Tab-separated table of C-alpha atoms in Angstrom:
chain	number	residue	atom	x	y	z
J	24	MET	CA	0.131	-0.055	0.001
J	25	ARG	CA	1.530	3.599	-0.980
J	26	ILE	CA	1.546	6.048	1.719
J	27	LYS	CA	0.569	9.429	0.506
J	28	GLU	CA	2.355	12.221	1.739
J	29	ILE	CA	0.062	14.355	3.464
J	30	SER	CA	0.010	16.486	6.566
J	31	LEU	CA	-1.365	15.332	9.960
J	32	ARG	CA	-4.086	17.910	9.924
J	33	GLN	CA	-5.448	16.251	6.739
J	34	ASP	CA	-5.798	12.784	8.226
J	35	PRO	CA	-8.954	12.931	10.268
J	36	ASP	CA	-8.381	9.365	11.862
J	37	LEU	CA	-5.014	10.196	12.994
J	38	ARG	CA	-6.041	13.752	14.010
J	39	LYS	CA	-8.904	12.257	16.330
J	40	GLU	CA	-6.806	9.744	18.123
J	41	LEU	CA	-4.051	12.495	18.642
J	42	ALA	CA	-6.733	14.632	20.228
J	43	LEU	CA	-7.518	11.737	22.596
J	44	LEU	CA	-3.822	11.346	23.339
J	45	ALA	CA	-3.653	14.970	24.314
J	46	ARG	CA	-6.699	14.609	26.801
J	47	GLY	CA	-4.430	11.817	28.573
J	48	CYS	CA	-6.220	8.783	27.253
J	49	ASP	CA	-3.858	5.864	27.223
J	50	PHE	CA	-3.840	3.818	23.900
J	51	VAL	CA	-1.419	2.405	21.604
J	52	LEU	CA	-1.499	3.795	17.857
J	53	PRO	CA	-2.268	1.279	15.350
J	54	SER	CA	0.585	0.188	13.127
J	55	ARG	CA	-0.930	2.060	10.202
J	56	PHE	CA	-0.882	5.352	11.953
J	57	LYS	CA	2.834	4.704	12.937
J	58	LYS	CA	3.743	4.191	9.439
J	59	ARG	CA	1.863	7.528	8.479
J	60	LEU	CA	3.721	9.361	11.102
J	61	LYS	CA	7.283	8.091	10.268
J	62	ALA	CA	6.587	8.993	6.553
J	63	PHE	CA	5.436	12.276	7.276
J	64	GLN	CA	8.701	12.887	9.525
J	65	GLN	CA	11.041	11.568	6.675
J	66	VAL	CA	9.429	14.017	4.104
J	67	GLN	CA	9.859	16.858	6.593
J	68	VAL	CA	13.281	16.058	7.166
J	69	GLN	CA	14.132	15.706	3.367
J	70	THR	CA	12.392	19.184	2.692
J	71	LYS	CA	14.716	21.026	5.380
J	72	LYS	CA	17.979	19.452	3.707
J	73	GLU	CA	16.796	20.745	0.446
J	74	GLU	CA	16.147	24.308	1.504
J	75	THR	CA	19.069	26.704	0.442
J	76	LEU	CA	19.854	30.318	1.400
J	77	PRO	CA	17.876	32.922	-0.616
J	78	PRO	CA	20.172	34.320	-3.373
J	79	SER	CA	20.165	37.660	-1.906
J	80	LEU	CA	21.610	36.510	1.279
J	81	SER	CA	24.585	34.836	-0.267
J	82	GLN	CA	25.203	37.674	-2.507
J	83	THR	CA	25.483	40.266	0.290
J	84	ILE	CA	28.845	38.812	1.313
J	85	PRO	CA	31.777	39.939	-0.626
J	86	THR	CA	34.615	37.788	-1.307
J	87	PHE	CA	37.328	38.421	1.370
J	88	TYR	CA	39.858	35.431	1.221
J	89	PHE	CA	42.305	35.837	-1.756
J	90	PRO	CA	45.179	33.171	-1.353
J	91	ARG	CA	47.035	34.381	-4.388
J	92	GLY	CA	46.534	38.118	-3.788
J	93	CYS	CA	43.681	40.622	-4.278
J	94	PRO	CA	42.762	40.724	-8.031
J	95	LYS	CA	43.596	44.069	-9.584
J	96	GLU	CA	40.944	45.364	-12.028
J	97	LYS	CA	43.116	47.967	-13.911
J	98	VAL	CA	45.662	45.267	-15.241
J	99	ASN	CA	45.820	45.133	-19.061
J	100	ILE	CA	47.234	41.623	-19.550
J	101	ASP	CA	47.261	42.344	-23.608
J	102	ALA	CA	49.469	45.398	-23.192
J	103	VAL	CA	51.713	43.580	-20.825
J	104	ILE	CA	51.985	40.582	-23.371
J	105	ALA	CA	52.520	42.954	-26.230
J	106	LYS	CA	55.369	44.550	-24.377
J	107	ILE	CA	57.066	41.128	-23.717
J	108	GLU	CA	56.763	40.122	-27.399
J	109	ARG	CA	58.279	43.404	-28.418
J	110	THR	CA	61.201	42.529	-26.279
J	111	PHE	CA	61.438	38.789	-27.526
J	112	SER	CA	61.705	40.522	-31.152
J	113	GLN	CA	65.210	41.831	-30.399
J	114	PHE	CA	66.657	38.284	-29.790
J	115	PRO	CA	67.583	36.077	-32.738
J	116	ASN	CA	64.472	33.771	-33.687
J	117	GLU	CA	62.620	35.441	-30.832
J	118	ARG	CA	64.459	33.240	-28.296
J	119	ALA	CA	65.853	34.366	-25.077
J	120	THR	CA	68.983	32.892	-23.308
J	121	LEU	CA	69.638	33.286	-19.512
J	122	ASP	CA	71.558	36.323	-20.290
J	123	ASP	CA	68.835	37.967	-22.151
J	124	MET	CA	66.245	37.384	-19.306
J	125	GLY	CA	67.115	40.653	-17.548
J	126	LYS	CA	65.305	42.609	-20.274
J	127	VAL	CA	62.379	39.938	-20.300
J	128	ALA	CA	62.233	40.609	-16.512
J	129	LYS	CA	62.063	44.265	-16.882
J	130	ALA	CA	59.267	44.056	-19.604
J	131	CYS	CA	57.062	41.701	-17.083
J	132	ASP	CA	57.640	44.626	-14.545
J	133	CYS	CA	59.578	42.346	-12.172
J	134	PRO	CA	62.759	42.951	-10.367
J	135	LEU	CA	65.988	42.246	-12.248
J	136	TYR	CA	66.854	39.029	-10.485
J	137	TRP	CA	63.807	37.521	-11.163
J	138	LYS	CA	65.248	36.703	-14.520
J	139	GLY	CA	66.537	33.167	-13.280
J	140	PRO	CA	63.109	31.924	-11.902
J	141	LEU	CA	61.431	33.293	-15.005
J	142	PHE	CA	63.722	31.272	-17.257
J	143	TYR	CA	63.625	27.933	-15.419
J	144	CYS	CA	59.906	28.187	-15.086
J	145	ALA	CA	59.522	28.792	-18.852
J	146	GLY	CA	61.561	25.505	-19.484
J	147	GLY	CA	64.894	27.212	-20.510
J	148	GLU	CA	67.066	24.804	-18.305
J	149	ARG	CA	66.186	21.965	-20.788
J	150	THR	CA	66.705	23.758	-24.096
J	151	GLY	CA	69.108	26.430	-22.993
J	152	TYR	CA	66.801	28.989	-24.341
J	153	VAL	CA	62.845	30.431	-24.109
J	154	SER	CA	60.706	30.830	-26.963
J	155	VAL	CA	58.450	33.770	-27.204
J	156	HIS	CA	55.196	31.703	-27.342
J	157	LYS	CA	56.234	29.428	-24.655
J	158	PHE	CA	57.092	32.173	-22.230
J	159	VAL	CA	54.128	34.336	-23.148
J	160	ALA	CA	51.685	31.284	-22.265
J	161	MET	CA	53.598	30.739	-19.074
J	162	TRP	CA	53.475	34.408	-18.029
J	163	ARG	CA	49.787	34.967	-19.292
J	164	LYS	CA	48.728	31.904	-16.936
J	165	ILE	CA	50.463	33.621	-13.831
J	166	LEU	CA	48.885	37.189	-14.620
J	167	GLN	CA	45.537	35.310	-14.724
J	168	THR	CA	45.995	33.462	-11.541
J	169	CYS	CA	48.452	35.362	-9.418
J	170	TYR	CA	47.746	38.861	-8.317
J	171	ASP	CA	50.624	40.050	-6.109
J	172	ASP	CA	54.335	39.487	-6.010
J	173	ALA	CA	54.484	36.925	-3.487
J	174	ALA	CA	52.188	34.857	-5.283
J	175	LYS	CA	54.165	35.107	-8.484
J	176	PHE	CA	57.612	34.417	-6.992
J	177	VAL	CA	56.153	31.273	-5.184
J	178	HIS	CA	54.636	30.156	-8.582
J	179	LEU	CA	57.852	30.676	-10.450
J	180	LEU	CA	60.115	28.765	-7.924
J	181	MET	CA	57.733	25.972	-6.447
J	182	ASN	CA	57.423	22.303	-7.739
J	183	PRO	CA	54.345	21.563	-9.692
J	184	GLY	CA	51.362	20.726	-7.545
J	185	CYS	CA	52.750	22.681	-4.473
J	186	ASN	CA	51.793	26.010	-2.951
J	187	TYR	CA	54.754	26.540	-0.796
J	188	LEU	CA	58.714	26.721	-1.305
J	189	VAL	CA	61.077	24.199	0.068
J	190	GLN	CA	65.079	24.814	0.424
J	191	GLU	CA	65.908	23.104	-2.834
J	192	ASP	CA	63.657	25.455	-4.719
J	193	PHE	CA	65.907	28.262	-4.133
J	194	ILE	CA	68.961	26.830	-5.615
J	195	PRO	CA	68.700	27.955	-9.096
J	196	PHE	CA	67.594	31.228	-8.280
J	197	LEU	CA	70.639	31.826	-5.878
J	198	GLN	CA	73.092	30.284	-8.380
J	199	ASP	CA	71.955	32.916	-11.099
J	200	VAL	CA	72.678	35.556	-8.292
J	201	VAL	CA	76.067	34.133	-7.624
J	202	ASN	CA	76.852	33.945	-11.251
J	203	SER	CA	75.592	37.412	-12.241
J	204	HIS	CA	75.965	39.961	-9.323
J	205	PRO	CA	78.900	42.299	-9.597
J	206	GLY	CA	79.292	42.145	-5.738
J	207	LEU	CA	80.094	38.266	-6.141
J	208	SER	CA	82.262	38.506	-9.375
J	209	PHE	CA	85.313	37.108	-7.483
J	210	LEU	CA	83.392	33.998	-6.601
J	211	LYS	CA	83.332	32.954	-10.406
J	212	GLU	CA	86.923	31.316	-9.866
J	213	ALA	CA	85.839	29.575	-6.710
J	214	SER	CA	83.051	27.517	-7.936
J	215	GLU	CA	83.383	25.143	-5.198
J	216	PHE	CA	82.285	27.573	-2.676
J	217	HIS	CA	79.230	28.437	-4.677
J	218	SER	CA	77.315	25.704	-2.815
J	219	ARG	CA	78.478	26.899	0.541
J	220	TYR	CA	77.446	30.595	0.023
J	221	ILE	CA	74.097	29.160	-1.243
J	222	THR	CA	73.578	27.046	1.683
J	223	THR	CA	74.270	29.926	4.104
J	224	VAL	CA	71.766	32.222	2.151
J	225	ILE	CA	69.071	29.403	2.061
J	226	GLN	CA	69.503	28.924	5.780
J	227	ARG	CA	69.212	32.730	6.509
J	228	ILE	CA	66.177	32.837	4.291
J	229	PHE	CA	64.361	30.121	6.380
J	230	TYR	CA	65.820	31.208	9.637
J	231	THR	CA	64.009	34.800	9.047
J	232	VAL	CA	60.996	33.991	6.871
J	233	ASN	CA	59.852	30.373	7.804
J	234	ARG	CA	58.369	31.288	11.073
J	235	SER	CA	56.196	28.149	11.379
J	236	TRP	CA	59.536	26.091	11.601
J	237	SER	CA	57.741	23.590	8.834
J	238	GLY	CA	60.492	23.865	6.355
J	239	LYS	CA	57.950	25.164	3.925
J	240	ILE	CA	57.600	28.980	3.062
J	241	THR	CA	54.095	29.612	2.513
J	242	LEU	CA	52.562	32.702	0.837
J	243	THR	CA	51.580	34.182	4.061
J	244	GLU	CA	54.981	33.787	5.334
J	245	LEU	CA	56.392	35.292	2.317
J	246	ARG	CA	54.028	38.435	2.473
J	247	LYS	CA	55.022	39.050	6.038
J	248	SER	CA	58.654	38.941	5.337
J	249	ASN	CA	61.028	41.465	3.773
J	250	PHE	CA	62.729	38.948	1.686
J	251	LEU	CA	61.215	39.962	-1.708
J	252	GLN	CA	62.229	43.740	-0.952
J	253	ASN	CA	65.892	42.465	-0.547
J	254	VAL	CA	65.751	40.760	-3.750
J	255	ALA	CA	64.610	44.042	-5.333
J	256	LEU	CA	67.538	45.657	-3.779
J	257	LEU	CA	70.079	43.304	-5.340
J	258	GLU	CA	69.797	45.268	-8.586
J	259	GLU	CA	70.230	48.659	-6.878
J	260	GLU	CA	72.988	47.752	-4.564
J	261	ALA	CA	76.474	46.629	-6.176
J	262	ASP	CA	77.931	45.978	-2.789
J	263	ILE	CA	76.469	42.721	-1.739
J	264	ASN	CA	77.644	43.157	1.897
J	265	GLN	CA	75.213	45.924	2.176
J	266	LEU	CA	72.219	43.422	2.164
J	267	THR	CA	73.068	42.081	5.580
J	268	GLU	CA	69.687	40.251	6.385
J	269	TYR	CA	70.290	37.605	3.670
J	270	PHE	CA	72.879	37.933	0.878
J	271	SER	CA	76.140	39.436	2.552
J	272	TYR	CA	79.122	37.639	1.472
J	273	GLU	CA	80.942	39.120	4.753
J	274	HIS	CA	78.453	37.229	6.876
J	275	PHE	CA	78.864	34.023	5.052
J	276	TYR	CA	82.504	34.349	5.425
J	277	VAL	CA	82.449	34.696	9.234
J	278	ILE	CA	79.920	31.717	9.618
J	279	TYR	CA	82.009	29.579	7.288
J	280	CYS	CA	85.326	30.419	8.907
J	281	LYS	CA	83.726	29.503	12.287
J	282	PHE	CA	82.510	26.274	11.165
J	283	TRP	CA	85.734	25.343	9.451
J	284	GLU	CA	87.733	25.727	12.830
J	285	LEU	CA	85.363	23.270	14.365
J	286	ASP	CA	85.259	20.954	11.399
J	287	THR	CA	88.621	19.345	11.981
J	288	ASP	CA	88.175	16.617	9.125
J	289	HIS	CA	86.593	18.788	6.956
J	290	ASP	CA	83.571	16.625	6.177
J	291	LEU	CA	81.268	19.302	6.595
J	292	TYR	CA	79.719	17.638	9.812
J	293	ILE	CA	80.653	18.355	13.336
J	294	ASP	CA	79.918	16.319	16.517
J	295	ARG	CA	79.503	17.228	20.222
J	296	LYS	CA	83.074	17.685	20.895
J	297	ASP	CA	83.711	19.930	17.884
J	298	LEU	CA	80.791	22.251	18.747
J	299	ALA	CA	81.929	22.334	22.583
J	300	ARG	CA	85.042	24.136	21.249
J	301	HIS	CA	83.223	26.935	20.103
J	302	ASN	CA	83.957	30.176	21.798
J	303	ASP	CA	86.379	28.285	24.024
J	304	HIS	CA	83.919	25.885	25.527
J	305	ALA	CA	81.527	28.774	26.533
J	306	ILE	CA	78.371	26.543	25.864
J	307	SER	CA	77.488	24.326	28.582
J	308	SER	CA	77.555	20.354	27.739
J	309	ARG	CA	74.049	20.024	28.639
J	310	MET	CA	73.102	22.592	25.952
J	311	ILE	CA	75.193	20.907	23.724
J	312	GLU	CA	73.450	17.603	24.245
J	313	ARG	CA	69.952	19.469	23.800
J	314	ILE	CA	71.088	20.846	20.462
J	315	PHE	CA	72.110	17.143	19.190
J	316	SER	CA	68.835	15.970	20.577
J	317	GLY	CA	66.897	16.901	17.560
J	318	ALA	CA	65.045	19.807	19.346
J	319	VAL	CA	66.311	22.391	16.937
J	320	THR	CA	67.896	20.546	14.013
J	321	ARG	CA	66.240	18.912	10.875
J	322	GLY	CA	66.903	15.296	9.616
J	323	ARG	CA	67.724	12.331	11.884
J	324	LYS	CA	71.632	12.518	11.446
J	325	ALA	CA	71.976	14.527	14.649
J	326	GLN	CA	70.294	11.781	16.686
J	327	LYS	CA	71.320	8.806	14.530
J	328	ASP	CA	75.310	9.609	14.044
J	329	GLY	CA	75.690	12.228	16.664
J	330	LYS	CA	76.557	15.014	13.933
J	331	ILE	CA	75.036	18.296	12.626
J	332	SER	CA	75.453	19.734	9.059
J	333	TYR	CA	76.763	23.142	8.116
J	334	ALA	CA	73.131	24.266	7.566
J	335	ASP	CA	72.392	23.513	11.285
J	336	PHE	CA	75.424	25.456	12.255
J	337	VAL	CA	74.297	28.539	10.555
J	338	TRP	CA	71.148	28.456	12.635
J	339	PHE	CA	73.301	27.778	15.826
J	340	LEU	CA	75.801	30.777	15.238
J	341	ILE	CA	73.090	33.336	14.340
J	342	SER	CA	70.913	32.198	17.420
J	343	GLU	CA	73.883	32.327	19.677
J	344	GLU	CA	74.939	35.716	18.616
J	345	ASP	CA	71.662	37.399	18.739
J	346	LYS	CA	69.042	36.040	21.303
J	347	LYS	CA	66.609	38.866	20.735
J	348	THR	CA	65.089	37.740	17.475
J	349	PRO	CA	61.900	35.670	17.510
J	350	THR	CA	63.784	32.755	15.821
J	351	SER	CA	66.561	32.816	18.297
J	352	ILE	CA	64.157	33.062	21.314
J	353	GLU	CA	62.301	29.950	19.846
J	354	TYR	CA	65.347	28.189	19.151
J	355	TRP	CA	66.754	28.358	22.725
J	356	PHE	CA	63.371	27.867	24.388
J	357	ARG	CA	63.017	24.417	22.421
J	358	CYS	CA	66.357	23.502	23.883
J	359	MET	CA	65.568	24.545	27.404
J	360	ASP	CA	62.080	22.866	27.275
J	361	LEU	CA	63.187	19.440	28.254
J	362	ASP	CA	59.821	17.843	28.578
J	363	GLY	CA	58.086	19.696	25.554
J	364	ASP	CA	55.281	21.165	27.617
J	365	GLY	CA	55.525	24.595	26.182
J	366	ALA	CA	56.816	26.113	29.588
J	367	LEU	CA	60.018	26.374	31.233
J	368	SER	CA	59.832	24.806	34.911
J	369	MET	CA	61.819	25.830	37.810
J	370	TYR	CA	63.249	22.372	37.588
J	371	GLU	CA	64.481	22.860	34.013
J	372	LEU	CA	65.897	26.178	34.809
J	373	GLU	CA	67.905	24.593	37.899
J	374	TYR	CA	68.960	21.846	35.490
J	375	PHE	CA	70.798	24.090	33.190
J	376	TYR	CA	72.122	26.500	36.174
J	377	GLU	CA	73.899	23.621	38.062
J	378	GLU	CA	76.618	23.146	35.230
J	379	GLN	CA	76.961	26.922	35.400
J	380	CYS	CA	77.810	26.583	39.091
J	381	GLN	CA	80.101	23.850	38.523
J	382	LYS	CA	82.098	26.038	35.962
J	383	LEU	CA	82.084	29.078	38.242
J	384	ASP	CA	83.546	26.754	40.969
J	385	ASN	CA	86.398	25.510	38.741
J	386	MET	CA	87.104	29.022	38.130
J	387	ALA	CA	87.459	29.922	41.762
J	388	ILE	CA	84.163	32.108	41.374
J	389	GLU	CA	81.590	31.813	44.065
J	390	PRO	CA	78.285	31.100	42.330
J	391	LEU	CA	74.844	32.756	43.024
J	392	PRO	CA	72.559	30.228	44.882
J	393	PHE	CA	69.941	29.059	42.509
J	394	GLU	CA	67.211	30.638	44.660
J	395	ASP	CA	68.801	34.304	44.310
J	396	CYS	CA	69.268	33.638	40.729
J	397	LEU	CA	65.702	32.559	40.269
J	398	CYS	CA	64.488	35.607	41.872
J	399	GLN	CA	66.679	37.715	39.388
J	400	MET	CA	65.402	35.852	36.281
J	401	LEU	CA	61.691	36.123	37.308
J	402	ASP	CA	61.986	39.905	37.788
J	403	LEU	CA	63.656	40.307	34.557
J	404	VAL	CA	61.223	38.226	32.596
J	405	LYS	CA	58.055	38.918	34.674
J	406	PRO	CA	56.224	35.833	33.716
J	407	GLN	CA	52.404	35.767	33.355
J	408	TYR	CA	51.586	32.532	35.332
J	409	GLU	CA	53.432	31.808	38.648
J	410	GLY	CA	55.997	28.829	38.563
J	411	LYS	CA	56.596	28.755	34.732
J	412	ILE	CA	57.935	30.697	32.001
J	413	THR	CA	56.456	30.589	28.626
J	414	LEU	CA	57.601	31.491	25.178
J	415	HIS	CA	55.454	34.650	25.048
J	416	ASP	CA	56.976	35.695	28.334
J	417	LEU	CA	60.280	35.696	26.781
J	418	LYS	CA	59.236	37.367	23.731
J	419	ARG	CA	57.755	40.284	25.724
J	420	CYS	CA	61.226	40.627	27.642
J	421	LYS	CA	63.967	43.033	26.231
J	422	LEU	CA	66.886	41.092	27.966
J	423	THR	CA	66.219	37.614	26.530
J	424	ASN	CA	69.908	37.572	25.829
J	425	VAL	CA	70.698	38.000	29.614
J	426	PHE	CA	68.204	35.165	30.601
J	427	PHE	CA	69.423	32.680	28.239
J	428	ASP	CA	73.249	33.239	28.780
J	429	THR	CA	72.724	33.036	32.477
J	430	PHE	CA	71.821	29.416	31.995
J	431	PHE	CA	74.160	27.934	29.306
J	432	ASN	CA	77.004	30.388	28.301
J	433	ILE	CA	79.573	31.090	31.090
J	434	GLU	CA	81.571	33.757	29.234
J	435	LYS	CA	78.624	36.001	28.360
J	436	TYR	CA	76.952	35.350	31.642
J	437	LEU	CA	80.206	36.773	33.627
J	438	ASP	CA	80.042	39.818	30.995
J	439	HIS	CA	76.542	40.477	32.045
J	440	GLU	CA	77.423	39.991	35.677
J	441	GLN	CA	79.974	42.780	35.433
J	442	LYS	CA	77.537	45.217	34.019
J	443	ASP	CA	74.759	47.064	35.830
J	444	GLN	CA	71.529	45.650	34.922
J	445	PHE	CA	69.937	49.183	34.521
J	446	SER	CA	72.627	50.203	32.178
J	447	ILE	CA	72.229	46.990	30.006
J	448	LEU	CA	68.220	47.828	29.799
J	449	ARG	CA	69.235	51.384	29.013
J	450	ASP	CA	71.680	50.249	26.328
J	451	SER	CA	69.124	47.844	24.790
J	452	GLU	CA	66.610	50.696	24.594
J	453	GLY	CA	68.990	53.204	23.088
J	454	GLU	CA	70.400	50.811	20.361
J	455	SER	CA	69.822	51.620	16.792
J	456	PRO	CA	67.021	49.334	15.629
J	457	GLU	CA	68.950	49.297	12.209
J	458	VAL	CA	71.797	47.296	13.586
J	459	SER	CA	71.177	43.964	15.143
J	460	ASP	CA	73.556	41.993	17.740
J	461	TRP	CA	74.109	39.464	14.750
J	462	GLU	CA	75.181	42.431	12.281
J	463	ARG	CA	77.284	43.955	14.886
J	464	TYR	CA	79.240	40.479	15.828
J	465	ALA	CA	79.602	39.692	12.075
J	466	ALA	CA	81.306	43.180	11.406
J	467	GLU	CA	83.554	42.869	14.457
J	468	GLU	CA	84.499	39.196	13.516
J	469	TYR	CA	85.166	40.068	10.147
J	470	ASP	CA	87.297	42.889	10.814
J	471	ILE	CA	89.362	40.641	13.040
J	472	LEU	CA	89.755	37.993	10.237
J	473	VAL	CA	90.575	40.706	7.616
J	474	ALA	CA	93.513	42.195	10.139
J	475	GLU	CA	94.692	38.559	10.595
J	476	GLU	CA	95.015	38.281	6.630
J	477	ALA	CA	96.528	41.703	6.435
J	478	ALA	CA	99.166	40.789	8.794
J	479	SER	CA	99.803	37.587	6.658
J	480	PHE	CA	99.728	39.232	3.204
J	481	HIS	CA	102.815	41.534	3.457
J	482	PHE	CA	105.176	40.912	0.490
J	483	VAL	CA	108.615	42.195	-0.160
J	484	LEU	CA	109.595	42.674	-3.713
J	485	GLY	CA	113.199	43.696	-3.723
J	486	SER	CA	113.220	46.264	-1.045
J	487	THR	CA	109.705	47.379	-1.477
J	488	GLU	CA	107.214	45.905	0.942
J	489	VAL	CA	103.518	45.688	-0.305
J	490	GLN	CA	100.390	45.448	1.790
J	491	LEU	CA	97.084	44.311	-0.075
J	492	PRO	CA	93.884	46.619	-0.106
J	493	LYS	CA	91.106	45.247	2.076
J	494	SER	CA	89.100	44.645	-1.008
J	495	TRP	CA	91.804	42.257	-2.349
J	496	ILE	CA	92.197	40.745	1.178
J	497	CYS	CA	88.567	39.987	0.996
J	498	ASN	CA	88.903	37.918	-2.259
J	499	LEU	CA	92.048	36.265	-1.030
J	500	SER	CA	90.683	35.538	2.391
J	501	PHE	CA	90.038	31.853	1.472
J	502	SER	CA	93.688	31.134	2.173
J	503	LEU	CA	92.914	30.842	5.808
J	504	HIS	CA	92.297	27.165	5.228
J	505	GLU	CA	94.364	24.627	3.305
J	506	LYS	CA	91.569	23.739	0.823
J	507	ILE	CA	90.663	27.488	0.283
J	508	SER	CA	94.252	28.288	-0.358
J	509	LYS	CA	94.042	26.617	-3.835
J	510	ILE	CA	91.714	29.416	-5.148
J	511	SER	CA	94.310	32.057	-4.018
J	512	THR	CA	96.980	30.503	-6.428
J	513	ASN	CA	95.459	31.239	-9.671
J	514	LEU	CA	93.975	34.359	-11.037
J	515	ASN	CA	94.133	36.383	-7.662
J	516	TRP	CA	97.885	35.576	-7.217
J	517	PHE	CA	98.269	36.846	-10.844
J	518	ARG	CA	96.612	40.157	-10.161
J	519	LEU	CA	98.801	40.318	-6.828
J	520	TRP	CA	101.910	40.060	-8.976
J	521	ILE	CA	100.724	42.671	-11.271
J	522	PHE	CA	100.088	44.850	-8.274
J	523	CYS	CA	103.268	44.403	-6.900
J	524	LEU	CA	105.233	45.215	-10.163
J	525	GLU	CA	103.167	48.420	-10.512
J	526	LYS	CA	103.966	49.455	-6.888
J	527	LYS	CA	107.800	49.049	-7.473
């Protein structure tokens, strides 16, 4: 029997018995009424599911999420494409090589050093050139789907199917910078050091931009950073050392020399004993163990083989010399958070302070009792919750370097103890925001290395003593180490000989 889809009020039998039920009559509905009631309820549920919002309501909410940038209404894509085609017409067979891509980048209204990513994204790496038709098709698609510089840059560098950048994606872009930037021209004769410089720059990019520590730079992270602004400055600044946040060769030189001093077997890996020798054993052994535990390193080599790579050392050295940046605070917080609960307990602070007391005893210096030290640190940080220090507390503190050095760097701890705390706070507030602790350290260390090189590069030609200019010392400074000295024996030595003849 087919059940008709009718309302309860149109069924007189069911309506009558429901009225009796409302008056308190005790009865059981016949099975046919149960079926009708069940069918009615099912029809009502299906009707509710099919109901949709009126069109007027959905149209009143404007689009507010643009993952690839907010579309610009006034962009004339056809005019941009016509400009690109005119640029390609200047090249033989309308094909552009990598050397020609600077003009193409300008036709696309992009910074000059986007030329490498533009070339490789259009398939130039396979053929050695890019045809006008293939490039126009690629760039038209980008203009139609990417509406800001961050989205375009990520699209040019990323692997197909991804919406983020990993470390390997930056290698072709940075190799082109090394090959073509005038501030790195002396590295052309030192091809074996290209990868070292590129590794350093990549680690500095991820150190600053990848705030999530995921190893993947997203569009949001790239937009919030100043990396693309620094890429644009590569064209305007001939001195690469002025770009201190990512590309400085002097900073690379300082980092690599510090690593080379520790890497005794020169396999580009260092173990616990090697890292402990940094800064004359200033870092506590317990902190060294935490660094090798995998709390702040990528991959499993640190835990499996007990070694960290040069890339890991870049993060360590920058964090060690500048403990005020968000990434360095997170770096050392991860190391000190032994149980990984997101807070530093008093037990964890005491665990690291015990070794500091032992070192002070060995130096015949009476250590401050932990209770007194703890009171000082709590007054310094002013944690929001009693009995624990969170990452948010440390990021609000202006003297995080004093806090961290107290628990695992004996040399810097003693330096802080010799200064008045109020003067330290006053100095930190009065420092120029344009110069970070890392930049100050790198500049001082580079001057020391240059001075050492200057002392070793005094030449006597006949009765004339010749001292190299600082710029030449920079180029010849590889000779600090046996492997690097091979570079100084070719073109640079020839230039030096010519210079000596001219002086005589």
